[in-house]
Short mmCIF file of C-alpha atoms in Angstrom, two decimals:
data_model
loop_
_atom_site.label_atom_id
_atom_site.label_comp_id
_atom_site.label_asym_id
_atom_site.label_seq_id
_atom_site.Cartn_x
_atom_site.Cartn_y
_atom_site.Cartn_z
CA UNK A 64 34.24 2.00 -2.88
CA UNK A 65 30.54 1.30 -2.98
CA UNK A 66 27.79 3.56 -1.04
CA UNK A 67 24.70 1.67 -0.46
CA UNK A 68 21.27 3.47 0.33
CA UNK A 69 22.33 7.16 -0.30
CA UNK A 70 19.10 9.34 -0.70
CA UNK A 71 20.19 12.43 -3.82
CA UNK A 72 18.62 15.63 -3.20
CA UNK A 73 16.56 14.76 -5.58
CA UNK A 74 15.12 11.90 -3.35
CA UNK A 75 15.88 9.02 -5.40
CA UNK A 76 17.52 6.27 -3.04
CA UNK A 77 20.46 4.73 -4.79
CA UNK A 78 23.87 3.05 -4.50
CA UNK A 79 27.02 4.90 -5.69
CA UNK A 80 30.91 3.40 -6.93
CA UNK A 81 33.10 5.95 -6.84
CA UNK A 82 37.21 6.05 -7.13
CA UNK A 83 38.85 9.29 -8.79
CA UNK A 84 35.60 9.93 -10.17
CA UNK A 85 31.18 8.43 -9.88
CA UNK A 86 31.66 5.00 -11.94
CA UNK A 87 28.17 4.14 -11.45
CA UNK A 88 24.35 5.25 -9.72
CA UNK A 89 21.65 2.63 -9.34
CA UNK A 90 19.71 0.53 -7.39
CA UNK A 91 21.17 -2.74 -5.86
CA UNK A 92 24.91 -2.78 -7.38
CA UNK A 93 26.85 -5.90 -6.76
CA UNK A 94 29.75 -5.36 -4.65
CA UNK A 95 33.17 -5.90 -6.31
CA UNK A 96 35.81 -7.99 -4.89
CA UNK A 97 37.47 -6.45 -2.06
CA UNK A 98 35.31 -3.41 -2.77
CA UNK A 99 34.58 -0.93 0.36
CA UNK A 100 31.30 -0.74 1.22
CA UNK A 101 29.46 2.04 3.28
CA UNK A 102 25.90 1.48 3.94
CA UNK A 103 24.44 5.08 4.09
CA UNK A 104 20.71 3.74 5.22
CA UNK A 105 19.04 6.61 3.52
CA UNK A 106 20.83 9.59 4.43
CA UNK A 107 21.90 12.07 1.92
CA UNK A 108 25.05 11.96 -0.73
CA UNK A 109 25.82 15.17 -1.90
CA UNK A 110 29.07 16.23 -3.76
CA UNK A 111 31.90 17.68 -1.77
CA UNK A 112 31.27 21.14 -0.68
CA UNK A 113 33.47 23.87 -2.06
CA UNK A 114 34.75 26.79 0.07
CA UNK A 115 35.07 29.14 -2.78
CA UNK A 116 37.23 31.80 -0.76
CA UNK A 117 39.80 30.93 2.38
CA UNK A 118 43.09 32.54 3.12
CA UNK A 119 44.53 28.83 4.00
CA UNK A 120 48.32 30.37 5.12
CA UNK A 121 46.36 32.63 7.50
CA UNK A 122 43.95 30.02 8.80
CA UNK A 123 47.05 28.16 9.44
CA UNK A 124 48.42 30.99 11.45
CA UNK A 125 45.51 32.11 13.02
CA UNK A 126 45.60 28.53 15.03
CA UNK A 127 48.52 29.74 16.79
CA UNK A 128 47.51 33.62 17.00
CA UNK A 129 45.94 35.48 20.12
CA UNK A 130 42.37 36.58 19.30
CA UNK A 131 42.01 40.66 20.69
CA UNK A 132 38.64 41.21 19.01
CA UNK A 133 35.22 40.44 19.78
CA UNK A 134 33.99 38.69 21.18
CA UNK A 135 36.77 38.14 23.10
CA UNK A 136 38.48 41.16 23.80
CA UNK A 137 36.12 44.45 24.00
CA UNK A 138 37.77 47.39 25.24
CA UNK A 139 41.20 48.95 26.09
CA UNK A 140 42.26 47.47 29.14
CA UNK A 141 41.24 43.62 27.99
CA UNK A 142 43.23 44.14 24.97
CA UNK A 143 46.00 45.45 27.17
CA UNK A 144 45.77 42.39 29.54
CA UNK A 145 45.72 39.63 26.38
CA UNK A 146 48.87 41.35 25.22
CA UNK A 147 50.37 41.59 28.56
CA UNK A 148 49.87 37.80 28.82
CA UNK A 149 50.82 36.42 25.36
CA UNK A 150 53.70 34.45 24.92
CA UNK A 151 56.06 35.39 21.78
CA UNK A 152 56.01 32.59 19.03
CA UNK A 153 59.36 30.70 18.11
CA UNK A 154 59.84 32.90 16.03
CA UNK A 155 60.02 36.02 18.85
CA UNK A 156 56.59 37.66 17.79
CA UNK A 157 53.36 38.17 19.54
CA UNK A 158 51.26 37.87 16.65
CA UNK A 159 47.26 38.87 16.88
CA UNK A 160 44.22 38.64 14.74
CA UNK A 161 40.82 39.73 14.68
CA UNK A 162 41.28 43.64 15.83
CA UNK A 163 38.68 45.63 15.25
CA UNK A 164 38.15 49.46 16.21
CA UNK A 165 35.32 49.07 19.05
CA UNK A 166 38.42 48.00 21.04
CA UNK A 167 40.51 50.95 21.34
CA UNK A 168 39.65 53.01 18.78
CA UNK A 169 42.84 52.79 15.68
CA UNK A 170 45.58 51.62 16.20
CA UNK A 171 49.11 52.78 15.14
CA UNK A 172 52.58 52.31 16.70
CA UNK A 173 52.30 54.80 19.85
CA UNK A 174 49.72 53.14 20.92
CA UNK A 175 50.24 49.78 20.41
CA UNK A 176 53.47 50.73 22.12
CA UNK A 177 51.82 52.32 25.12
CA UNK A 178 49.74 48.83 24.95
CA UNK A 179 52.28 45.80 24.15
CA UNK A 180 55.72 44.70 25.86
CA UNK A 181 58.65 45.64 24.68
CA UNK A 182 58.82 42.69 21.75
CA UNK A 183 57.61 42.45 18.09
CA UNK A 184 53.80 42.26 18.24
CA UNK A 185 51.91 42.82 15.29
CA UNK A 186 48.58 42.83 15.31
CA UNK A 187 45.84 42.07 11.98
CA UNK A 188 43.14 43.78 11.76
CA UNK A 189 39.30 42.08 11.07
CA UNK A 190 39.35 42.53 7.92
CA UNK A 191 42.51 40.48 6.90
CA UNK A 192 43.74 44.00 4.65
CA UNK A 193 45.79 45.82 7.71
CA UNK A 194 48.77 44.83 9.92
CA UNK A 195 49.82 47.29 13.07
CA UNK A 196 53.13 46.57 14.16
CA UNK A 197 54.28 48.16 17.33
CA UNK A 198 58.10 50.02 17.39
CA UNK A 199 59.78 46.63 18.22
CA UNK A 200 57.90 45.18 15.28
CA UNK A 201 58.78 47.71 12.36
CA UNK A 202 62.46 47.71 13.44
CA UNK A 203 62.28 43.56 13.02
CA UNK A 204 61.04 44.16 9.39
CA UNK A 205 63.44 47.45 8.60
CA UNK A 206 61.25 49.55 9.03
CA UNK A 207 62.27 51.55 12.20
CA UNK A 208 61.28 55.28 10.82
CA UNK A 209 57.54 53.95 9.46
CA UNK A 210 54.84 57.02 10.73
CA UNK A 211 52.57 54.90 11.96
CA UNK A 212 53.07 51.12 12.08
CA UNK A 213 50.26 50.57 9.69
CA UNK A 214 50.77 48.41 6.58
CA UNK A 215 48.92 46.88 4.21
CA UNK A 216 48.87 42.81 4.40
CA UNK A 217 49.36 42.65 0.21
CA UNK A 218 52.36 44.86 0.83
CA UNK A 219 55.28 42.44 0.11
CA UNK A 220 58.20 45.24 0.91
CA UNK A 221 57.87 44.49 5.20
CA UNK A 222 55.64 41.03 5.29
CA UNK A 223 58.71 39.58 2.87
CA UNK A 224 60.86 40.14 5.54
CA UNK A 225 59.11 37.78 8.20
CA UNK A 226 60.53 34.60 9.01
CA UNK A 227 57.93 31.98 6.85
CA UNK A 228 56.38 29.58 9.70
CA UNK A 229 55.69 25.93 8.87
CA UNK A 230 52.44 25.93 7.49
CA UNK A 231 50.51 23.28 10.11
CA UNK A 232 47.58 23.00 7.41
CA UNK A 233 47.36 18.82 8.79
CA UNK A 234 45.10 20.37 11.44
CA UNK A 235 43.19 22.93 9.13
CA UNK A 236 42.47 20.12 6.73
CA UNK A 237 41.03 17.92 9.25
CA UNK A 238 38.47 20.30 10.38
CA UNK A 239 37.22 21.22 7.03
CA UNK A 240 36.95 17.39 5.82
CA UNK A 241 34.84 17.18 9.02
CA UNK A 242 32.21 19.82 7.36
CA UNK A 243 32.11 17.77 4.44
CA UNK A 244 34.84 20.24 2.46
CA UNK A 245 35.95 18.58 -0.41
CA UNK A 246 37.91 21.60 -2.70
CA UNK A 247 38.71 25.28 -1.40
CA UNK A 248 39.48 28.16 -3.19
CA UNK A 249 42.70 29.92 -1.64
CA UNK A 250 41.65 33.78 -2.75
CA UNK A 251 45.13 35.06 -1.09
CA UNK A 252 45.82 38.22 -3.55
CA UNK A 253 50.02 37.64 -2.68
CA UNK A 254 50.82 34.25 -3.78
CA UNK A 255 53.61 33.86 -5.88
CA UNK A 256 54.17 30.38 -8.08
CA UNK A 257 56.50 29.02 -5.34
CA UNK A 258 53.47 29.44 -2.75
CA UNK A 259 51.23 27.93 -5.46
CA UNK A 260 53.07 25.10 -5.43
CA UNK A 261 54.30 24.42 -1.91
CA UNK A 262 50.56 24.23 -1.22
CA UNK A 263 49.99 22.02 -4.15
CA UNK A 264 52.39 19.86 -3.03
CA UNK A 265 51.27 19.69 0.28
CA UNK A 266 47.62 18.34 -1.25
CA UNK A 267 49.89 15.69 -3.10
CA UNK A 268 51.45 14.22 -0.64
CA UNK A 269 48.16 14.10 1.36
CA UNK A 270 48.84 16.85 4.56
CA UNK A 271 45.95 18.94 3.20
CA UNK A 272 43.06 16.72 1.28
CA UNK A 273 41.26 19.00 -0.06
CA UNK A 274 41.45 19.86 -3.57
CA UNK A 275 42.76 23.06 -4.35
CA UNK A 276 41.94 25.77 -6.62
CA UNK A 277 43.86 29.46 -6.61
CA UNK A 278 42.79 33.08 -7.59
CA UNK A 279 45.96 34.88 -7.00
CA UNK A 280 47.69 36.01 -9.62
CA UNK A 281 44.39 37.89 -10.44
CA UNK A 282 43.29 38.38 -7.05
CA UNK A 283 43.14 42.88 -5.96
CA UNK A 284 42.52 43.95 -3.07
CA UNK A 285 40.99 47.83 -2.93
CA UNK A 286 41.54 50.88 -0.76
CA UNK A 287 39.22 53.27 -0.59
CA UNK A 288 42.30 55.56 0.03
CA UNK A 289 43.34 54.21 -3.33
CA UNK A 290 40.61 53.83 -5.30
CA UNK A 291 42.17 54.31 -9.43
CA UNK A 292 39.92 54.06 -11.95
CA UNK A 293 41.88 54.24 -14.51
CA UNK A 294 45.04 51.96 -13.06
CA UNK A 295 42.42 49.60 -12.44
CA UNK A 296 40.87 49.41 -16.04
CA UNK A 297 44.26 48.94 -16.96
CA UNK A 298 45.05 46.02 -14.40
CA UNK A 299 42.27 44.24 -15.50
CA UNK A 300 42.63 44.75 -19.15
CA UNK A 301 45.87 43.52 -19.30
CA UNK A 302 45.11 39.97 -16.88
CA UNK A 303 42.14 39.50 -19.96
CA UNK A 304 44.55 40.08 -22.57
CA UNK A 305 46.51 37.48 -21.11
CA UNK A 306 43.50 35.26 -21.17
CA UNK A 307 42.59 35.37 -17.36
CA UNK A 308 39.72 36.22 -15.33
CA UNK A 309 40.25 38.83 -12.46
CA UNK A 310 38.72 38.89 -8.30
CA UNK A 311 38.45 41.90 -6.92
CA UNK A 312 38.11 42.53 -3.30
CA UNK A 313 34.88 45.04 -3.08
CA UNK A 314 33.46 45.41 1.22
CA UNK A 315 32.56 49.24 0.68
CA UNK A 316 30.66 50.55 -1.68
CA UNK A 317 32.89 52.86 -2.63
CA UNK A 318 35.47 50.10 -3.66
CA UNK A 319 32.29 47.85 -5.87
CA UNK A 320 31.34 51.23 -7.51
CA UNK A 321 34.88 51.68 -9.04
CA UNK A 322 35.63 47.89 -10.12
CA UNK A 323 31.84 48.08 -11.61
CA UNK A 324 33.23 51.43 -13.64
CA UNK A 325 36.88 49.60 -14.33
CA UNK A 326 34.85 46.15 -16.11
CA UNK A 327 32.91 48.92 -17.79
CA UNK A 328 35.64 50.54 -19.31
CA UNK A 329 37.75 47.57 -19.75
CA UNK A 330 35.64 44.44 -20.59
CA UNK A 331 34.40 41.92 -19.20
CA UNK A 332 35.50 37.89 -18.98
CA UNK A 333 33.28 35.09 -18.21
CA UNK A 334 35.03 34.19 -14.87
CA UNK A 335 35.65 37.65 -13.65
CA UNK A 336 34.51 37.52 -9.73
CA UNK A 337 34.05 40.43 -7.05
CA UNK A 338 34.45 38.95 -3.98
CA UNK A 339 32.35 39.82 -0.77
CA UNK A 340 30.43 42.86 -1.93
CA UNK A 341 29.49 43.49 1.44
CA UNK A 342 27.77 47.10 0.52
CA UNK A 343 26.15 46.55 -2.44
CA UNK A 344 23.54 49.48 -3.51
CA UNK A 345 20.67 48.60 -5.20
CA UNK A 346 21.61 50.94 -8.63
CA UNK A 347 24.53 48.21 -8.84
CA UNK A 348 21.98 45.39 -9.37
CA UNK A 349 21.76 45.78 -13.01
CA UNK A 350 25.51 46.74 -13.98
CA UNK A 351 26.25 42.99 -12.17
CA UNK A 352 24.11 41.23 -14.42
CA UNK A 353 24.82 43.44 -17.42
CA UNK A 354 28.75 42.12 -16.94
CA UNK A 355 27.75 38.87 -16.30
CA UNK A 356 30.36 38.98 -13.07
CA UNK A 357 29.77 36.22 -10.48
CA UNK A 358 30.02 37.47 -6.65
CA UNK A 359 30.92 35.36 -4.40
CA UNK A 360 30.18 36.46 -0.78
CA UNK A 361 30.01 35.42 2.87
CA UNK A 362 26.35 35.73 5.18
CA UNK A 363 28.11 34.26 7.92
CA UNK A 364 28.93 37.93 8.84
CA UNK A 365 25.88 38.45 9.26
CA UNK A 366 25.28 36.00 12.51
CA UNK A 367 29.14 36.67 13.23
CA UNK A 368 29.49 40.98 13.05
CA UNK A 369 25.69 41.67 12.62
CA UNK A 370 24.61 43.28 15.94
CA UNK A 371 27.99 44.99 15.22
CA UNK A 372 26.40 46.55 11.78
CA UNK A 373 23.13 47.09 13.47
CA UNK A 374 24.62 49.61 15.88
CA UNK A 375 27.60 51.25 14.11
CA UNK A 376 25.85 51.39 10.06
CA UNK A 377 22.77 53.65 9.54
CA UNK A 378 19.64 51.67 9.66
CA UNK A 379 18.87 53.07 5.96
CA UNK A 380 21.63 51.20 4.89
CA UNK A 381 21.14 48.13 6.16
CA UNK A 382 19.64 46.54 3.68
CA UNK A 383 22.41 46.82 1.14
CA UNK A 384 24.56 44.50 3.25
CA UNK A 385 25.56 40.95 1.96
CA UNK A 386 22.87 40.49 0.05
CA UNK A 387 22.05 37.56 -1.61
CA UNK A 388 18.23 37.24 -2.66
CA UNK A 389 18.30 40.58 -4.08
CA UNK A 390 21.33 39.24 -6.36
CA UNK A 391 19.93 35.85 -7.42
CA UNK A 392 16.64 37.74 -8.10
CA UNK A 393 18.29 40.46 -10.17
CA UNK A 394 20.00 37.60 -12.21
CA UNK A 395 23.43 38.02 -10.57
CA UNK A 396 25.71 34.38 -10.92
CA UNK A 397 26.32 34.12 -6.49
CA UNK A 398 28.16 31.59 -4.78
CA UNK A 399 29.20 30.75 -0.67
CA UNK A 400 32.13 31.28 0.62
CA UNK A 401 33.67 31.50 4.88
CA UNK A 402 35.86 33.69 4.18
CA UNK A 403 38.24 31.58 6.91
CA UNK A 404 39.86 32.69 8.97
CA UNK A 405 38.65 35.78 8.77
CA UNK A 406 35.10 34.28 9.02
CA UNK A 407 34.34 31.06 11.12
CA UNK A 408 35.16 27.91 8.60
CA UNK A 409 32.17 26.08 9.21
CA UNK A 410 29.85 26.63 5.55
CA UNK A 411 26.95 25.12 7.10
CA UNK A 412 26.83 28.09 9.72
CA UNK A 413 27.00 30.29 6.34
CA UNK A 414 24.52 28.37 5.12
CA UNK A 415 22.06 28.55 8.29
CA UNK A 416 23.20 32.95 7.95
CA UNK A 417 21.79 32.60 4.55
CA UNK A 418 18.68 31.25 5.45
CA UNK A 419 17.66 32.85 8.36
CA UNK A 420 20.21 36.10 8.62
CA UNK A 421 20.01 35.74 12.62
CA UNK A 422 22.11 38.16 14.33
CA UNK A 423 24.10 36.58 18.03
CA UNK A 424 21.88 38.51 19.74
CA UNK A 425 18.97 37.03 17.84
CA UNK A 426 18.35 40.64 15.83
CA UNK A 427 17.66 39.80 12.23
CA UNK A 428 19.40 41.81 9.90
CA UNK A 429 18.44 41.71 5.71
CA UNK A 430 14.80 39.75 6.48
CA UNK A 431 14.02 40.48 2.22
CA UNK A 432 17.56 38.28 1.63
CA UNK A 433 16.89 35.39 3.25
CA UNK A 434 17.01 32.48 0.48
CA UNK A 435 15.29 29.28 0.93
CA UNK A 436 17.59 25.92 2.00
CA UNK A 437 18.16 24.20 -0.96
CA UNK A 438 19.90 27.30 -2.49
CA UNK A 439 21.69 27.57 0.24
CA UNK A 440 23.22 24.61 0.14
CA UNK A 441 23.79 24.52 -3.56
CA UNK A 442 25.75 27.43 -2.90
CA UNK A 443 28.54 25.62 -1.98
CA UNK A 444 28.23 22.66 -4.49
CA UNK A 445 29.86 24.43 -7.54
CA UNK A 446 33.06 24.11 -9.48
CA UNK A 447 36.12 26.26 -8.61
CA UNK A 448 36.58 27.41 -11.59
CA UNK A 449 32.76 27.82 -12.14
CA UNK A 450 31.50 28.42 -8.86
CA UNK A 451 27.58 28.59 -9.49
CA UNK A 452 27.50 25.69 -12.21
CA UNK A 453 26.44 22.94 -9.32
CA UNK A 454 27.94 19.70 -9.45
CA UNK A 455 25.81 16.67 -8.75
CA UNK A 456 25.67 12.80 -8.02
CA UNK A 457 26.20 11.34 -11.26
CA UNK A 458 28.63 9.18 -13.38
CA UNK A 459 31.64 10.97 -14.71
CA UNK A 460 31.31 13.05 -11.97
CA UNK A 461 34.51 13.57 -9.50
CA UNK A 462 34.61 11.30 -6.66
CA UNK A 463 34.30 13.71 -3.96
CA UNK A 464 31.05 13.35 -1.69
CA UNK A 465 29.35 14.71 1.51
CA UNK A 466 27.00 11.96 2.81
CA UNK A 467 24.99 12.83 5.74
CA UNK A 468 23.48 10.88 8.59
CA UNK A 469 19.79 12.21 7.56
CA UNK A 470 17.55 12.13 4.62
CA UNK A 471 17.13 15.59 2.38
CA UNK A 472 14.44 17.10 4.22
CA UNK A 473 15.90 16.76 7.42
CA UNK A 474 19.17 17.62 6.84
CA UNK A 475 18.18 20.92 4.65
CA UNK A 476 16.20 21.17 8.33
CA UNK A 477 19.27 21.29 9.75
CA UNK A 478 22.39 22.32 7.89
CA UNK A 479 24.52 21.47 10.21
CA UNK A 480 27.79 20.11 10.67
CA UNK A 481 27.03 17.16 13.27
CA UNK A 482 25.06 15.85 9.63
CA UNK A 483 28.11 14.52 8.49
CA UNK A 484 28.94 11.06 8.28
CA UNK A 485 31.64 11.16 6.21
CA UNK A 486 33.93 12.82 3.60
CA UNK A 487 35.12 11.16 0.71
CA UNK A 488 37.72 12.62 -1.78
CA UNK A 489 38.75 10.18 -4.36
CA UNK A 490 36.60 7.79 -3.70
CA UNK A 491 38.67 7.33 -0.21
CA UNK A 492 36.96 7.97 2.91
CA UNK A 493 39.20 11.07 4.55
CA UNK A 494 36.50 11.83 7.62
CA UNK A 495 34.42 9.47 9.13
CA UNK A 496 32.18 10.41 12.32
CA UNK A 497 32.85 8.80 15.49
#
């Protein structure tokens, strides 16, 4: 197909063929016979935005999941009422996301039983890394004699022994190729190669568009329970030797002092990643850029838990939380990510967090890592397997674009979602406003 009038960020106005990949930029092409046009009238053509970490079987579930977190549910007696209410699933669970300990303080299976009715609930807490399952729940998974009813999402010994849902990702797609998303990044630490490629094949036969790219099997998740130095020198030792890169799951600091220790001791690899580092004090600065790991991390949590972090994280510490500026001006590699479902899927609303770091209740939280818009939305134009080498609007290029309804200026104004016009993946128009 042929875009006419599509302003680069550069600001050159040009018209763009593009199939499986860019064929040719410049002014005033010639239409080809039965060629697609869309006339862009000066509004911007980007590439495809990347997502460069979703959990895309849990956004699929979460569509169908009762929210019993803020800020929907906020204390005891709300979360009582949502459970209550909820109707099991087809498959005879209540299943609910998004818990977070301001509700009722932490959960295990007496109280979730004292809570829930007498059927499997299980219940996933904010952070995507804990599962409370009440009595009914552990007996469904064998696990009738469990303590406490909490277990660890990686944990494949009870989650194996859930019935698999149909995945639904049709609906997940859709809204992502209406942000412009392009490619995703599935960071899920528990895929196995038949996941891997019941996704895949879900992209090939066109129910989820988006290109895919997978970190798992060298995806950890840490506990600060956990936390092995050693174990996890070896881990990643042995997914180099093997010629791969490793992510590592880092929100405390705790967890990012440890993996900083483990690449110490083991080595670093060109693609290694720590994902989130959500606490990150400032003496870690310089072992980032001395390892030469890329972070990829999520502001949205800023404008989505911030006020949250104001009031439960001393103000002293405040300033070590998703930081970005600080990183990029240290000379750390950072890219964007949503974080979906765990954090709203919508990258411009990261990319508006980045900017301006704008609490719900209008608090601002980080003011010295705001970065400027441009970065921000560069952020999210890199390769999956290279997520801060930025991909642009040129031949040879793939044929996945963003174009937006306004020129640079005003749409770097704006980052926002309404921008976009249309989403092309293959040089096929998948989205199209109105």
């Amino acid at each position: 197909m042929l875009i006419r009038r599509g302003t680069r960020l550069d600001g050159a106005v040009l018209d763009v063929r593009v199939g499986a990949q860019i064929s040719q930029v410049g002014k005033d092409l010639t239409p080809l016979p039965g060629e697609e046009v869309y006339d862009l009238a000066g509004g911007t053509v980007i590439p495809g935005l990347h997502d460069h970490h979703v959990h895309l079987r849990s956004a699929a579930a979460a569509e169908t999941s009762l929210p019993v977190g803020p800020p929907q549910v906020r204390d005891r007696d709300a979360l009582a009422g949502a459970l209550a209410t909820a109707q099991p699933g087809d498959d005879g669970w209540i299943r609910a996301i998004g818990y977070h300990d301001s509700v009722a303080g932490p959960l295990d299976r007496t109280t979730l039983d004292a809570l829930a009715p007498a059927v499997p609930v299980r219940i996933q807490h904010r952070s995507g890394v804990l599962w409370i399952l009440n009595s009914a729940g552990l007996a469904r998974v064998g696990l009738a004699d469990h303590p406490d009813g909490r277990l660890r999402s990686a944990d494949s010994d009870w989650s194996g022994a859930l019935e698999r849902r149909d995945l639904g990702l049709a609906d997940v797609g859709r809204r992502l190729s209406s942000y412009g998303v392009t490619g995703i990044t599935d960071a899920t630490p528990d895929l196995d190669v038949g996941d891997i490629v019941q996704l895949t094949e879900l992209h090939r036969h066109g129910e989820l568009r988006q290109r895919l790219h997978f970190l798992s099997p060298g995806k950890r998740i840490l506990h600060d329970d956990n936390l092995d130095l050693d174990e996890l020198a070896h881990w990643i030792a042995e997914r180099h030797r093997c010629g791969g890169p490793v992510a590592i799951h880092c929100v405390t600091a705790a967890q990012l002092l440890v993996t900083i220790a483990a690449l110490q001791q083991a080595g670093a690899h060109p693609r290694d990643r720590i994902e989130h580092a959500a606490d990150t004090p400032s003496d870690c600065l310089d072992d980032l850029v001395d390892l030469g790991v890329t972070v990829v991390t999520q502001p949205n949590f800023v404008a989505e838990r911030g006020d949250q972090y104001l009031a439960e994280i001393p103000a002293g510490e405040h300033h070590q939380l998703w930081r970005v500026a600080s990183l990029l001006l240290a000379g750390v590699p950072v890219a964007l990510s949503t974080d979906m479902p765990f954090g709203h899927a919508d990258p411009w609303a990261a990319m508006r967090a980045a900017v301006h770091r704008i609490t719900a209740s209008g608090a601002v939280l980080g003011a010295d890592e705001c970065i400027p818009e441009r970065r921000a939305l560069m952020m999210f134009l890199g390769w999956p397997e290279h997520p801060t080498r930025v991909r642009t609007v040129e031949p040879g290029q793939p044929g996945d674009l963003c174009l937006l309804t306004a020129p640079p200026e005003a749409a770097l104004a704006e980052l926002d979602a309404d921008l976009v016009a249309a989403t092309i993946i293959g040089g096929e128009i998948v989205y199209a406003a109105g």
